[in-house]
């Protein structure tokens, strides 16, 4: 039996041994300290555990609190009643309910793009990126795929599939010179990056647009964290600032965060209907029997309508006011921008115990550590929302100042 071959991993694009070996002890410590694996009921924006402990969630991505908006809830209920089915399980390329087309047309008008929806940003990114790598979504040329080092794990997970179709490399965070050099050397290049990343930064969209104009660079953005929270009618950071909203800009956004519902959308410009059909048929999870369910579609239609009203800028202003208040009390590297995420640095050795002190004081902020962030850059991630009160923010900042003060 000793002559049987043992597999040795190449770990060229993924290394579970490293990620699990370093990250899982932190997850275990988080759970042991009541910072992960939490079961809690939600009422009036207050979470309560079975033991009776209550806390305010400052680690939720529903930045505008639309997930509990009465019109969004009623939209979900009304759609199920109207169509009499929750999830008609069949590939969308074969049969789809009229309400799905209604939603994609509504989102298309809202974001000024051709829209295809899916169950999650991870699922549709995993299907789209290999189509770009093979040249089928684009100009027919297989591009060099450059993944930003800090690209979300849902994007990085597609590297092996893309590598079966083309060359794949990783660049440092927003390394414009590296991208430019690659554009000079390769016939076609695609850069994969978060338009708004989960630790509080924006992509250099104007500089990238210059490379798009000069070299035909394709950019794949995941702009999930800024949709709804940023821009007129909630169009997000990239669509607010990039002058290159054409076939060389591909966007994926989630509907789960500030949009307040469920699912995700692909935003495309400049592509023909036959190309959209090709994406629908060969974009991985897009063509499995994994459509948005009827409740999610109804909720999303209701949220889209809220985006067209004066209520949306009011919610955005409340969010920005809350961010400004937090920044005035706890300065961070993200201070001064409209991004709803702040990272309060802590050491790897103390971030769990400090997070525990915060939740014991009645506030949940998530401790982040490798592989969520680079080794040695742990911290407490704070997510601001429109529904948080001034008193809640001030009390949170007081305990944060106490736990990070030198002992």
mmCIF file of C-alpha atoms in Angstrom:
data_model
loop_
_atom_site.group_PDB
_atom_site.id
_atom_site.type_symbol
_atom_site.label_atom_id
_atom_site.label_comp_id
_atom_site.label_asym_id
_atom_site.label_seq_id
_atom_site.Cartn_x
_atom_site.Cartn_y
_atom_site.Cartn_z
ATOM 1 C CA UNK A 1 0.000 0.000 0.000
ATOM 2 C CA UNK A 2 2.962 2.364 0.531
ATOM 3 C CA UNK A 3 3.540 2.506 -3.251
ATOM 4 C CA UNK A 4 0.246 4.331 -3.830
ATOM 5 C CA UNK A 5 0.758 7.870 -5.042
ATOM 6 C CA UNK A 6 0.335 10.766 -2.634
ATOM 7 C CA UNK A 7 -1.060 14.041 -3.972
ATOM 8 C CA UNK A 8 1.025 17.146 -3.328
ATOM 9 C CA UNK A 9 -0.886 20.421 -3.806
ATOM 10 C CA UNK A 10 0.485 23.124 -6.062
ATOM 11 C CA UNK A 11 -1.214 25.907 -4.065
ATOM 12 C CA UNK A 12 -0.752 28.204 -7.016
ATOM 13 C CA UNK A 13 -4.056 30.002 -6.521
ATOM 14 C CA UNK A 14 -5.411 28.696 -3.234
ATOM 15 C CA UNK A 15 -3.941 27.417 0.016
ATOM 16 C CA UNK A 16 -6.470 25.969 2.447
ATOM 17 C CA UNK A 17 -3.761 24.615 4.746
ATOM 18 C CA UNK A 18 -2.464 28.144 5.305
ATOM 19 C CA UNK A 19 -5.846 29.872 5.545
ATOM 20 C CA UNK A 20 -7.368 27.289 7.885
ATOM 21 C CA UNK A 21 -4.197 26.747 9.887
ATOM 22 C CA UNK A 22 -3.879 30.429 10.731
ATOM 23 C CA UNK A 23 -7.494 31.587 10.583
ATOM 24 C CA UNK A 24 -9.389 28.773 12.305
ATOM 25 C CA UNK A 25 -7.801 29.256 15.757
ATOM 26 C CA UNK A 26 -9.031 32.873 15.634
ATOM 27 C CA UNK A 27 -12.531 31.682 14.690
ATOM 28 C CA UNK A 28 -12.441 29.168 17.558
ATOM 29 C CA UNK A 29 -11.361 31.895 19.968
ATOM 30 C CA UNK A 30 -14.101 34.181 18.626
ATOM 31 C CA UNK A 31 -16.759 31.547 19.221
ATOM 32 C CA UNK A 32 -15.419 30.655 22.668
ATOM 33 C CA UNK A 33 -15.616 34.340 23.602
ATOM 34 C CA UNK A 34 -19.145 34.832 22.329
ATOM 35 C CA UNK A 35 -18.118 36.744 19.192
ATOM 36 C CA UNK A 36 -19.086 34.133 16.578
ATOM 37 C CA UNK A 37 -21.746 31.464 16.309
ATOM 38 C CA UNK A 38 -24.158 33.820 18.083
ATOM 39 C CA UNK A 39 -27.871 32.981 18.065
ATOM 40 C CA UNK A 40 -29.998 36.056 18.777
ATOM 41 C CA UNK A 41 -33.490 37.294 18.047
ATOM 42 C CA UNK A 42 -34.037 40.734 16.511
ATOM 43 C CA UNK A 43 -36.655 43.213 17.663
ATOM 44 C CA UNK A 44 -36.620 46.976 17.147
ATOM 45 C CA UNK A 45 -33.015 46.752 15.919
ATOM 46 C CA UNK A 46 -31.919 45.175 19.198
ATOM 47 C CA UNK A 47 -30.511 41.628 19.348
ATOM 48 C CA UNK A 48 -31.256 39.346 22.299
ATOM 49 C CA UNK A 49 -29.584 36.014 23.089
ATOM 50 C CA UNK A 50 -31.397 33.099 24.802
ATOM 51 C CA UNK A 51 -29.534 34.021 28.015
ATOM 52 C CA UNK A 52 -31.101 37.481 27.943
ATOM 53 C CA UNK A 53 -28.057 39.508 26.876
ATOM 54 C CA UNK A 54 -29.018 42.377 24.578
ATOM 55 C CA UNK A 55 -26.771 44.244 22.167
ATOM 56 C CA UNK A 56 -26.834 46.623 19.210
ATOM 57 C CA UNK A 57 -25.375 45.218 15.998
ATOM 58 C CA UNK A 58 -22.591 47.406 14.592
ATOM 59 C CA UNK A 59 -21.516 44.651 12.198
ATOM 60 C CA UNK A 60 -24.450 44.611 9.781
ATOM 61 C CA UNK A 61 -24.212 45.539 6.091
ATOM 62 C CA UNK A 62 -27.778 46.871 5.831
ATOM 63 C CA UNK A 63 -26.391 50.398 5.775
ATOM 64 C CA UNK A 64 -29.730 52.117 5.140
ATOM 65 C CA UNK A 65 -31.886 49.752 7.252
ATOM 66 C CA UNK A 66 -33.966 48.944 4.173
ATOM 67 C CA UNK A 67 -34.034 45.255 5.132
ATOM 68 C CA UNK A 68 -36.713 46.094 7.706
ATOM 69 C CA UNK A 69 -38.504 48.820 5.733
ATOM 70 C CA UNK A 70 -42.292 48.184 5.746
ATOM 71 C CA UNK A 71 -42.545 48.626 1.967
ATOM 72 C CA UNK A 72 -39.772 46.073 1.395
ATOM 73 C CA UNK A 73 -41.422 43.534 3.712
ATOM 74 C CA UNK A 74 -44.810 44.068 2.087
ATOM 75 C CA UNK A 75 -43.249 43.820 -1.362
ATOM 76 C CA UNK A 76 -41.988 40.331 -0.544
ATOM 77 C CA UNK A 77 -45.362 39.205 0.794
ATOM 78 C CA UNK A 78 -47.348 40.725 -2.071
ATOM 79 C CA UNK A 79 -45.196 39.057 -4.747
ATOM 80 C CA UNK A 80 -45.640 35.593 -3.223
ATOM 81 C CA UNK A 81 -49.394 36.123 -3.000
ATOM 82 C CA UNK A 82 -49.590 37.489 -6.539
ATOM 83 C CA UNK A 83 -47.750 34.567 -8.139
ATOM 84 C CA UNK A 84 -48.690 31.856 -5.642
ATOM 85 C CA UNK A 85 -45.236 30.260 -5.614
ATOM 86 C CA UNK A 86 -42.046 30.877 -3.639
ATOM 87 C CA UNK A 87 -39.428 29.290 -5.905
ATOM 88 C CA UNK A 88 -40.372 27.816 -9.284
ATOM 89 C CA UNK A 89 -37.297 25.611 -9.610
ATOM 90 C CA UNK A 90 -36.142 25.646 -13.233
ATOM 91 C CA UNK A 91 -33.224 27.226 -15.102
ATOM 92 C CA UNK A 92 -34.044 30.784 -16.141
ATOM 93 C CA UNK A 93 -32.861 30.097 -19.696
ATOM 94 C CA UNK A 94 -35.778 27.667 -20.018
ATOM 95 C CA UNK A 95 -38.657 29.270 -18.091
ATOM 96 C CA UNK A 96 -38.862 32.355 -15.889
ATOM 97 C CA UNK A 97 -41.690 34.168 -14.161
ATOM 98 C CA UNK A 98 -42.667 37.578 -15.580
ATOM 99 C CA UNK A 99 -41.786 39.207 -12.257
ATOM 100 C CA UNK A 100 -38.089 38.357 -12.757
ATOM 101 C CA UNK A 101 -38.051 40.234 -16.057
ATOM 102 C CA UNK A 102 -39.919 43.084 -14.364
ATOM 103 C CA UNK A 103 -37.220 43.319 -11.693
ATOM 104 C CA UNK A 104 -34.320 43.280 -14.158
ATOM 105 C CA UNK A 105 -35.961 46.016 -16.223
ATOM 106 C CA UNK A 106 -36.524 48.083 -13.089
ATOM 107 C CA UNK A 107 -32.901 47.667 -11.974
ATOM 108 C CA UNK A 108 -31.746 48.366 -15.520
ATOM 109 C CA UNK A 109 -33.520 51.718 -15.522
ATOM 110 C CA UNK A 110 -32.244 52.512 -12.031
ATOM 111 C CA UNK A 111 -28.590 51.729 -12.775
ATOM 112 C CA UNK A 112 -28.653 52.596 -16.499
ATOM 113 C CA UNK A 113 -27.370 49.181 -17.518
ATOM 114 C CA UNK A 114 -28.442 45.823 -18.871
ATOM 115 C CA UNK A 115 -29.098 43.678 -15.812
ATOM 116 C CA UNK A 116 -29.039 39.954 -15.139
ATOM 117 C CA UNK A 117 -29.887 38.833 -11.613
ATOM 118 C CA UNK A 118 -28.631 35.898 -9.554
ATOM 119 C CA UNK A 119 -28.867 34.434 -6.080
ATOM 120 C CA UNK A 120 -25.570 35.923 -4.842
ATOM 121 C CA UNK A 121 -22.615 38.002 -5.948
ATOM 122 C CA UNK A 122 -20.329 35.028 -5.248
ATOM 123 C CA UNK A 123 -22.344 32.780 -7.541
ATOM 124 C CA UNK A 124 -22.497 35.176 -10.469
ATOM 125 C CA UNK A 125 -18.853 36.235 -10.147
ATOM 126 C CA UNK A 126 -17.845 32.590 -10.176
ATOM 127 C CA UNK A 127 -19.732 32.162 -13.442
ATOM 128 C CA UNK A 128 -18.784 35.434 -15.131
ATOM 129 C CA UNK A 129 -15.041 35.557 -14.539
ATOM 130 C CA UNK A 130 -14.225 32.334 -16.453
ATOM 131 C CA UNK A 131 -16.265 33.661 -19.406
ATOM 132 C CA UNK A 132 -14.092 36.779 -19.387
ATOM 133 C CA UNK A 133 -10.952 34.636 -19.072
ATOM 134 C CA UNK A 134 -11.894 32.638 -22.162
ATOM 135 C CA UNK A 135 -12.619 35.801 -24.147
ATOM 136 C CA UNK A 136 -16.278 34.970 -24.639
ATOM 137 C CA UNK A 137 -17.398 37.989 -22.614
ATOM 138 C CA UNK A 138 -15.329 40.739 -24.178
ATOM 139 C CA UNK A 139 -13.736 41.166 -27.572
ATOM 140 C CA UNK A 140 -12.888 37.512 -28.185
ATOM 141 C CA UNK A 141 -9.280 37.779 -26.972
ATOM 142 C CA UNK A 142 -8.244 35.834 -23.863
ATOM 143 C CA UNK A 143 -6.990 38.464 -21.410
ATOM 144 C CA UNK A 144 -4.319 38.323 -18.777
ATOM 145 C CA UNK A 145 -6.410 38.191 -15.592
ATOM 146 C CA UNK A 146 -4.985 40.442 -12.869
ATOM 147 C CA UNK A 147 -6.615 39.886 -9.473
ATOM 148 C CA UNK A 148 -6.041 42.581 -6.893
ATOM 149 C CA UNK A 149 -4.374 41.146 -3.782
ATOM 150 C CA UNK A 150 -7.228 42.494 -1.652
ATOM 151 C CA UNK A 151 -10.036 41.375 -3.967
ATOM 152 C CA UNK A 152 -12.872 39.775 -2.041
ATOM 153 C CA UNK A 153 -12.620 36.037 -1.489
ATOM 154 C CA UNK A 154 -15.661 35.524 -3.734
ATOM 155 C CA UNK A 155 -13.569 36.952 -6.593
ATOM 156 C CA UNK A 156 -10.290 35.262 -5.675
ATOM 157 C CA UNK A 157 -12.067 31.908 -5.551
ATOM 158 C CA UNK A 158 -12.473 32.067 -9.340
ATOM 159 C CA UNK A 159 -8.706 32.113 -9.994
ATOM 160 C CA UNK A 160 -8.352 28.335 -10.611
ATOM 161 C CA UNK A 161 -11.239 28.285 -13.107
ATOM 162 C CA UNK A 162 -9.863 31.351 -14.898
ATOM 163 C CA UNK A 163 -6.381 29.775 -14.971
ATOM 164 C CA UNK A 164 -7.780 26.900 -17.048
ATOM 165 C CA UNK A 165 -8.651 29.476 -19.704
ATOM 166 C CA UNK A 166 -5.834 32.030 -19.556
ATOM 167 C CA UNK A 167 -2.911 33.410 -17.540
ATOM 168 C CA UNK A 168 -3.709 34.584 -14.006
ATOM 169 C CA UNK A 169 -1.587 36.862 -11.799
ATOM 170 C CA UNK A 170 -2.079 38.774 -8.551
ATOM 171 C CA UNK A 171 -1.035 42.387 -8.034
ATOM 172 C CA UNK A 172 -0.567 44.541 -4.974
ATOM 173 C CA UNK A 173 -3.443 46.699 -3.756
ATOM 174 C CA UNK A 174 -4.479 49.116 -6.529
ATOM 175 C CA UNK A 175 -1.060 48.793 -8.221
ATOM 176 C CA UNK A 176 -1.692 51.019 -11.223
ATOM 177 C CA UNK A 177 1.895 50.864 -12.501
ATOM 178 C CA UNK A 178 1.828 47.068 -12.581
ATOM 179 C CA UNK A 179 -1.494 47.111 -14.432
ATOM 180 C CA UNK A 180 -0.167 49.683 -16.911
ATOM 181 C CA UNK A 181 2.965 47.618 -17.586
ATOM 182 C CA UNK A 182 0.825 44.549 -18.239
ATOM 183 C CA UNK A 183 -1.357 46.530 -20.636
ATOM 184 C CA UNK A 184 1.775 47.410 -22.624
ATOM 185 C CA UNK A 185 2.888 43.779 -22.804
ATOM 186 C CA UNK A 186 -0.376 41.893 -23.342
ATOM 187 C CA UNK A 187 -2.919 42.147 -26.128
ATOM 188 C CA UNK A 188 -5.754 42.146 -23.609
ATOM 189 C CA UNK A 189 -5.879 42.634 -19.807
ATOM 190 C CA UNK A 190 -8.674 42.339 -17.252
ATOM 191 C CA UNK A 191 -8.255 43.725 -13.735
ATOM 192 C CA UNK A 192 -10.465 42.213 -11.009
ATOM 193 C CA UNK A 193 -11.054 44.462 -8.005
ATOM 194 C CA UNK A 194 -13.578 45.609 -5.416
ATOM 195 C CA UNK A 195 -15.081 48.936 -6.360
ATOM 196 C CA UNK A 196 -15.663 49.425 -2.644
ATOM 197 C CA UNK A 197 -13.825 46.935 -0.475
ATOM 198 C CA UNK A 198 -14.986 45.374 2.774
ATOM 199 C CA UNK A 199 -12.378 47.140 4.888
ATOM 200 C CA UNK A 200 -13.108 50.702 3.912
ATOM 201 C CA UNK A 201 -11.600 51.800 0.601
ATOM 202 C CA UNK A 202 -12.562 52.714 -2.961
ATOM 203 C CA UNK A 203 -10.956 51.641 -6.226
ATOM 204 C CA UNK A 204 -9.094 54.323 -8.250
ATOM 205 C CA UNK A 205 -11.830 54.325 -10.894
ATOM 206 C CA UNK A 206 -10.770 57.512 -12.711
ATOM 207 C CA UNK A 207 -7.163 56.343 -13.082
ATOM 208 C CA UNK A 208 -8.373 52.947 -14.236
ATOM 209 C CA UNK A 209 -10.675 54.646 -16.759
ATOM 210 C CA UNK A 210 -7.619 56.307 -18.287
ATOM 211 C CA UNK A 211 -6.034 52.885 -18.792
ATOM 212 C CA UNK A 212 -9.321 51.605 -20.183
ATOM 213 C CA UNK A 213 -9.387 54.442 -22.699
ATOM 214 C CA UNK A 214 -5.712 54.149 -23.685
ATOM 215 C CA UNK A 215 -5.185 50.381 -23.689
ATOM 216 C CA UNK A 216 -8.653 48.835 -23.772
ATOM 217 C CA UNK A 217 -8.234 47.512 -20.224
ATOM 218 C CA UNK A 218 -11.257 45.608 -18.970
ATOM 219 C CA UNK A 219 -12.158 46.123 -15.305
ATOM 220 C CA UNK A 220 -14.338 43.747 -13.320
ATOM 221 C CA UNK A 221 -15.727 45.570 -10.283
ATOM 222 C CA UNK A 222 -17.577 44.161 -7.308
ATOM 223 C CA UNK A 223 -19.194 47.325 -5.969
ATOM 224 C CA UNK A 224 -21.468 45.628 -3.462
ATOM 225 C CA UNK A 225 -20.617 47.778 -0.448
ATOM 226 C CA UNK A 226 -21.467 51.118 -2.068
ATOM 227 C CA UNK A 227 -24.661 50.313 -3.981
ATOM 228 C CA UNK A 228 -27.605 52.234 -2.464
ATOM 229 C CA UNK A 229 -25.393 53.838 0.196
ATOM 230 C CA UNK A 230 -23.592 56.065 -2.322
ATOM 231 C CA UNK A 231 -24.573 58.203 -5.271
ATOM 232 C CA UNK A 232 -27.715 59.664 -6.772
ATOM 233 C CA UNK A 233 -30.484 57.063 -6.643
ATOM 234 C CA UNK A 234 -27.949 54.769 -4.952
ATOM 235 C CA UNK A 235 -25.997 53.894 -8.104
ATOM 236 C CA UNK A 236 -22.807 53.281 -6.099
ATOM 237 C CA UNK A 237 -19.252 54.584 -6.171
ATOM 238 C CA UNK A 238 -18.081 53.167 -9.497
ATOM 239 C CA UNK A 239 -21.084 54.281 -11.518
ATOM 240 C CA UNK A 240 -20.915 57.711 -9.882
ATOM 241 C CA UNK A 241 -17.261 58.328 -10.773
ATOM 242 C CA UNK A 242 -16.123 56.179 -13.686
ATOM 243 C CA UNK A 243 -16.360 57.741 -17.157
ATOM 244 C CA UNK A 244 -15.840 54.283 -18.697
ATOM 245 C CA UNK A 245 -19.296 52.725 -18.353
ATOM 246 C CA UNK A 246 -19.013 50.686 -21.520
ATOM 247 C CA UNK A 247 -18.218 47.130 -22.611
ATOM 248 C CA UNK A 248 -14.851 47.334 -20.823
ATOM 249 C CA UNK A 249 -16.493 47.778 -17.421
ATOM 250 C CA UNK A 250 -18.272 44.788 -15.898
ATOM 251 C CA UNK A 251 -19.936 45.177 -12.518
ATOM 252 C CA UNK A 252 -21.392 42.812 -9.966
ATOM 253 C CA UNK A 253 -23.377 44.114 -7.013
ATOM 254 C CA UNK A 254 -25.214 42.436 -4.175
ATOM 255 C CA UNK A 255 -28.773 43.330 -3.271
ATOM 256 C CA UNK A 256 -28.239 42.039 0.279
ATOM 257 C CA UNK A 257 -26.399 45.007 1.769
ATOM 258 C CA UNK A 258 -27.636 48.609 1.619
ATOM 259 C CA UNK A 259 -30.222 47.676 -1.026
ATOM 260 C CA UNK A 260 -31.871 45.720 1.774
ATOM 261 C CA UNK A 261 -33.200 42.611 0.029
ATOM 262 C CA UNK A 262 -31.620 39.444 -1.344
ATOM 263 C CA UNK A 263 -29.694 38.333 -4.409
ATOM 264 C CA UNK A 264 -27.289 40.093 -6.747
ATOM 265 C CA UNK A 265 -27.076 41.710 -10.171
ATOM 266 C CA UNK A 266 -24.693 41.935 -13.107
ATOM 267 C CA UNK A 267 -24.535 45.410 -14.649
ATOM 268 C CA UNK A 268 -23.387 45.479 -18.280
ATOM 269 C CA UNK A 269 -23.196 48.215 -20.897
ATOM 270 C CA UNK A 270 -22.565 47.949 -24.610
ATOM 271 C CA UNK A 271 -23.276 44.239 -25.055
ATOM 272 C CA UNK A 272 -25.719 42.733 -27.546
ATOM 273 C CA UNK A 273 -28.733 40.637 -26.622
ATOM 274 C CA UNK A 274 -27.053 37.485 -28.007
ATOM 275 C CA UNK A 275 -24.124 38.151 -25.659
ATOM 276 C CA UNK A 276 -26.487 38.580 -22.698
ATOM 277 C CA UNK A 277 -28.073 35.257 -23.633
ATOM 278 C CA UNK A 278 -24.640 33.626 -23.745
ATOM 279 C CA UNK A 279 -23.884 34.918 -20.244
ATOM 280 C CA UNK A 280 -27.258 33.668 -19.039
ATOM 281 C CA UNK A 281 -26.640 30.206 -20.514
ATOM 282 C CA UNK A 282 -22.978 29.669 -19.638
ATOM 283 C CA UNK A 283 -22.468 31.877 -16.583
ATOM 284 C CA UNK A 284 -22.355 29.018 -14.095
ATOM 285 C CA UNK A 285 -24.972 29.488 -11.389
ATOM 286 C CA UNK A 286 -26.943 31.900 -13.572
ATOM 287 C CA UNK A 287 -28.265 28.937 -15.572
ATOM 288 C CA UNK A 288 -28.798 26.471 -12.773
ATOM 289 C CA UNK A 289 -32.215 26.249 -11.136
ATOM 290 C CA UNK A 290 -31.128 28.985 -8.711
ATOM 291 C CA UNK A 291 -33.206 32.021 -9.593
ATOM 292 C CA UNK A 292 -34.110 34.671 -7.087
ATOM 293 C CA UNK A 293 -37.187 33.448 -5.269
ATOM 294 C CA UNK A 294 -40.431 35.355 -5.609
ATOM 295 C CA UNK A 295 -40.217 36.973 -2.166
ATOM 296 C CA UNK A 296 -36.735 38.332 -2.917
ATOM 297 C CA UNK A 297 -37.928 39.678 -6.270
ATOM 298 C CA UNK A 298 -40.929 41.410 -4.710
ATOM 299 C CA UNK A 299 -38.794 42.924 -1.976
ATOM 300 C CA UNK A 300 -36.255 44.123 -4.552
ATOM 301 C CA UNK A 301 -38.937 45.761 -6.685
ATOM 302 C CA UNK A 302 -40.128 47.649 -3.599
ATOM 303 C CA UNK A 303 -36.580 48.712 -2.693
ATOM 304 C CA UNK A 304 -35.960 49.890 -6.249
ATOM 305 C CA UNK A 305 -39.006 52.143 -5.986
ATOM 306 C CA UNK A 306 -37.727 53.605 -2.701
ATOM 307 C CA UNK A 307 -34.494 54.419 -4.565
ATOM 308 C CA UNK A 308 -36.541 56.616 -6.908
ATOM 309 C CA UNK A 309 -38.020 58.693 -4.080
ATOM 310 C CA UNK A 310 -36.799 61.503 -1.825
ATOM 311 C CA UNK A 311 -36.547 58.994 1.015
ATOM 312 C CA UNK A 312 -33.282 57.521 -0.298
ATOM 313 C CA UNK A 313 -31.156 60.718 -0.046
ATOM 314 C CA UNK A 314 -32.636 61.269 3.418
ATOM 315 C CA UNK A 315 -31.458 57.822 4.503
ATOM 316 C CA UNK A 316 -28.059 58.414 2.902
ATOM 317 C CA UNK A 317 -27.696 61.706 4.791
ATOM 318 C CA UNK A 318 -28.563 60.015 8.070
ATOM 319 C CA UNK A 319 -25.917 57.394 7.340
ATOM 320 C CA UNK A 320 -23.310 60.048 6.483
ATOM 321 C CA UNK A 321 -24.144 62.017 9.628
ATOM 322 C CA UNK A 322 -23.637 58.879 11.715
ATOM 323 C CA UNK A 323 -20.308 58.194 9.986
ATOM 324 C CA UNK A 324 -19.161 61.762 10.661
ATOM 325 C CA UNK A 325 -20.107 61.454 14.335
ATOM 326 C CA UNK A 326 -18.142 58.226 14.661
ATOM 327 C CA UNK A 327 -15.123 59.790 12.921
ATOM 328 C CA UNK A 328 -15.183 62.745 15.318
ATOM 329 C CA UNK A 329 -14.916 60.354 18.269
ATOM 330 C CA UNK A 330 -12.749 57.494 16.947
ATOM 331 C CA UNK A 331 -10.334 58.546 14.168
ATOM 332 C CA UNK A 332 -9.290 55.744 11.799
ATOM 333 C CA UNK A 333 -7.535 55.473 8.438
ATOM 334 C CA UNK A 334 -10.981 55.607 6.824
ATOM 335 C CA UNK A 335 -11.990 58.869 8.527
ATOM 336 C CA UNK A 336 -13.330 61.549 6.230
ATOM 337 C CA UNK A 337 -14.842 59.409 3.471
ATOM 338 C CA UNK A 338 -18.463 58.372 3.003
ATOM 339 C CA UNK A 339 -17.681 54.684 3.268
ATOM 340 C CA UNK A 340 -19.792 53.001 5.991
ATOM 341 C CA UNK A 341 -17.032 50.693 7.298
ATOM 342 C CA UNK A 342 -14.380 51.660 9.818
ATOM 343 C CA UNK A 343 -11.528 49.443 11.039
ATOM 344 C CA UNK A 344 -10.309 50.163 14.556
ATOM 345 C CA UNK A 345 -6.807 48.599 14.714
ATOM 346 C CA UNK A 346 -6.039 46.122 17.471
ATOM 347 C CA UNK A 347 -3.240 43.598 17.931
ATOM 348 C CA UNK A 348 -3.619 39.958 16.890
ATOM 349 C CA UNK A 349 -3.081 39.007 20.519
ATOM 350 C CA UNK A 350 -5.802 41.237 22.010
ATOM 351 C CA UNK A 351 -8.474 41.718 19.298
ATOM 352 C CA UNK A 352 -10.657 38.866 20.627
ATOM 353 C CA UNK A 353 -10.604 39.982 24.251
ATOM 354 C CA UNK A 354 -11.275 43.572 23.204
ATOM 355 C CA UNK A 355 -14.186 42.488 21.045
ATOM 356 C CA UNK A 356 -15.561 40.578 24.026
ATOM 357 C CA UNK A 357 -15.429 43.690 26.218
ATOM 358 C CA UNK A 358 -17.386 45.593 23.557
ATOM 359 C CA UNK A 359 -20.172 43.017 23.256
ATOM 360 C CA UNK A 360 -20.412 42.733 27.036
ATOM 361 C CA UNK A 361 -21.008 46.487 27.027
ATOM 362 C CA UNK A 362 -23.944 45.997 24.648
ATOM 363 C CA UNK A 363 -22.456 46.405 21.164
ATOM 364 C CA UNK A 364 -21.343 43.877 18.559
ATOM 365 C CA UNK A 365 -18.396 44.758 16.323
ATOM 366 C CA UNK A 366 -16.723 41.933 14.462
ATOM 367 C CA UNK A 367 -13.075 41.089 15.161
ATOM 368 C CA UNK A 368 -11.248 40.639 11.850
ATOM 369 C CA UNK A 369 -8.034 38.695 11.421
ATOM 370 C CA UNK A 370 -6.170 36.635 8.807
ATOM 371 C CA UNK A 371 -7.348 35.543 6.252
ATOM 372 C CA UNK A 372 -10.006 38.279 6.412
ATOM 373 C CA UNK A 373 -7.171 40.806 6.647
ATOM 374 C CA UNK A 374 -3.403 40.499 6.248
ATOM 375 C CA UNK A 375 -1.457 38.987 9.128
ATOM 376 C CA UNK A 376 -0.584 41.585 11.756
ATOM 377 C CA UNK A 377 -3.423 43.970 10.781
ATOM 378 C CA UNK A 378 -6.229 42.709 13.018
ATOM 379 C CA UNK A 379 -8.909 45.058 14.244
ATOM 380 C CA UNK A 380 -12.533 45.580 15.177
ATOM 381 C CA UNK A 381 -14.679 46.251 12.115
ATOM 382 C CA UNK A 382 -17.453 48.766 12.697
ATOM 383 C CA UNK A 383 -20.314 49.107 10.207
ATOM 384 C CA UNK A 384 -22.367 52.263 10.335
ATOM 385 C CA UNK A 385 -26.066 52.361 9.497
ATOM 386 C CA UNK A 386 -28.714 55.035 9.037
ATOM 387 C CA UNK A 387 -30.841 53.572 11.848
ATOM 388 C CA UNK A 388 -28.230 53.880 14.588
ATOM 389 C CA UNK A 389 -28.935 56.582 17.164
ATOM 390 C CA UNK A 390 -26.555 59.280 18.332
ATOM 391 C CA UNK A 391 -26.636 57.821 21.838
ATOM 392 C CA UNK A 392 -25.731 54.344 20.566
ATOM 393 C CA UNK A 393 -22.792 55.694 18.564
ATOM 394 C CA UNK A 394 -21.470 57.769 21.431
ATOM 395 C CA UNK A 395 -21.685 54.853 23.864
ATOM 396 C CA UNK A 396 -19.979 52.506 21.388
ATOM 397 C CA UNK A 397 -17.152 54.996 20.833
ATOM 398 C CA UNK A 398 -16.685 55.384 24.580
ATOM 399 C CA UNK A 399 -16.113 51.648 25.073
ATOM 400 C CA UNK A 400 -13.887 51.459 21.951
ATOM 401 C CA UNK A 401 -11.705 54.244 23.319
ATOM 402 C CA UNK A 402 -11.449 52.409 26.617
ATOM 403 C CA UNK A 403 -10.501 49.003 25.206
ATOM 404 C CA UNK A 404 -7.829 50.326 22.857
ATOM 405 C CA UNK A 405 -6.259 52.664 25.406
ATOM 406 C CA UNK A 406 -2.776 51.624 26.614
ATOM 407 C CA UNK A 407 -3.038 49.550 29.789
#
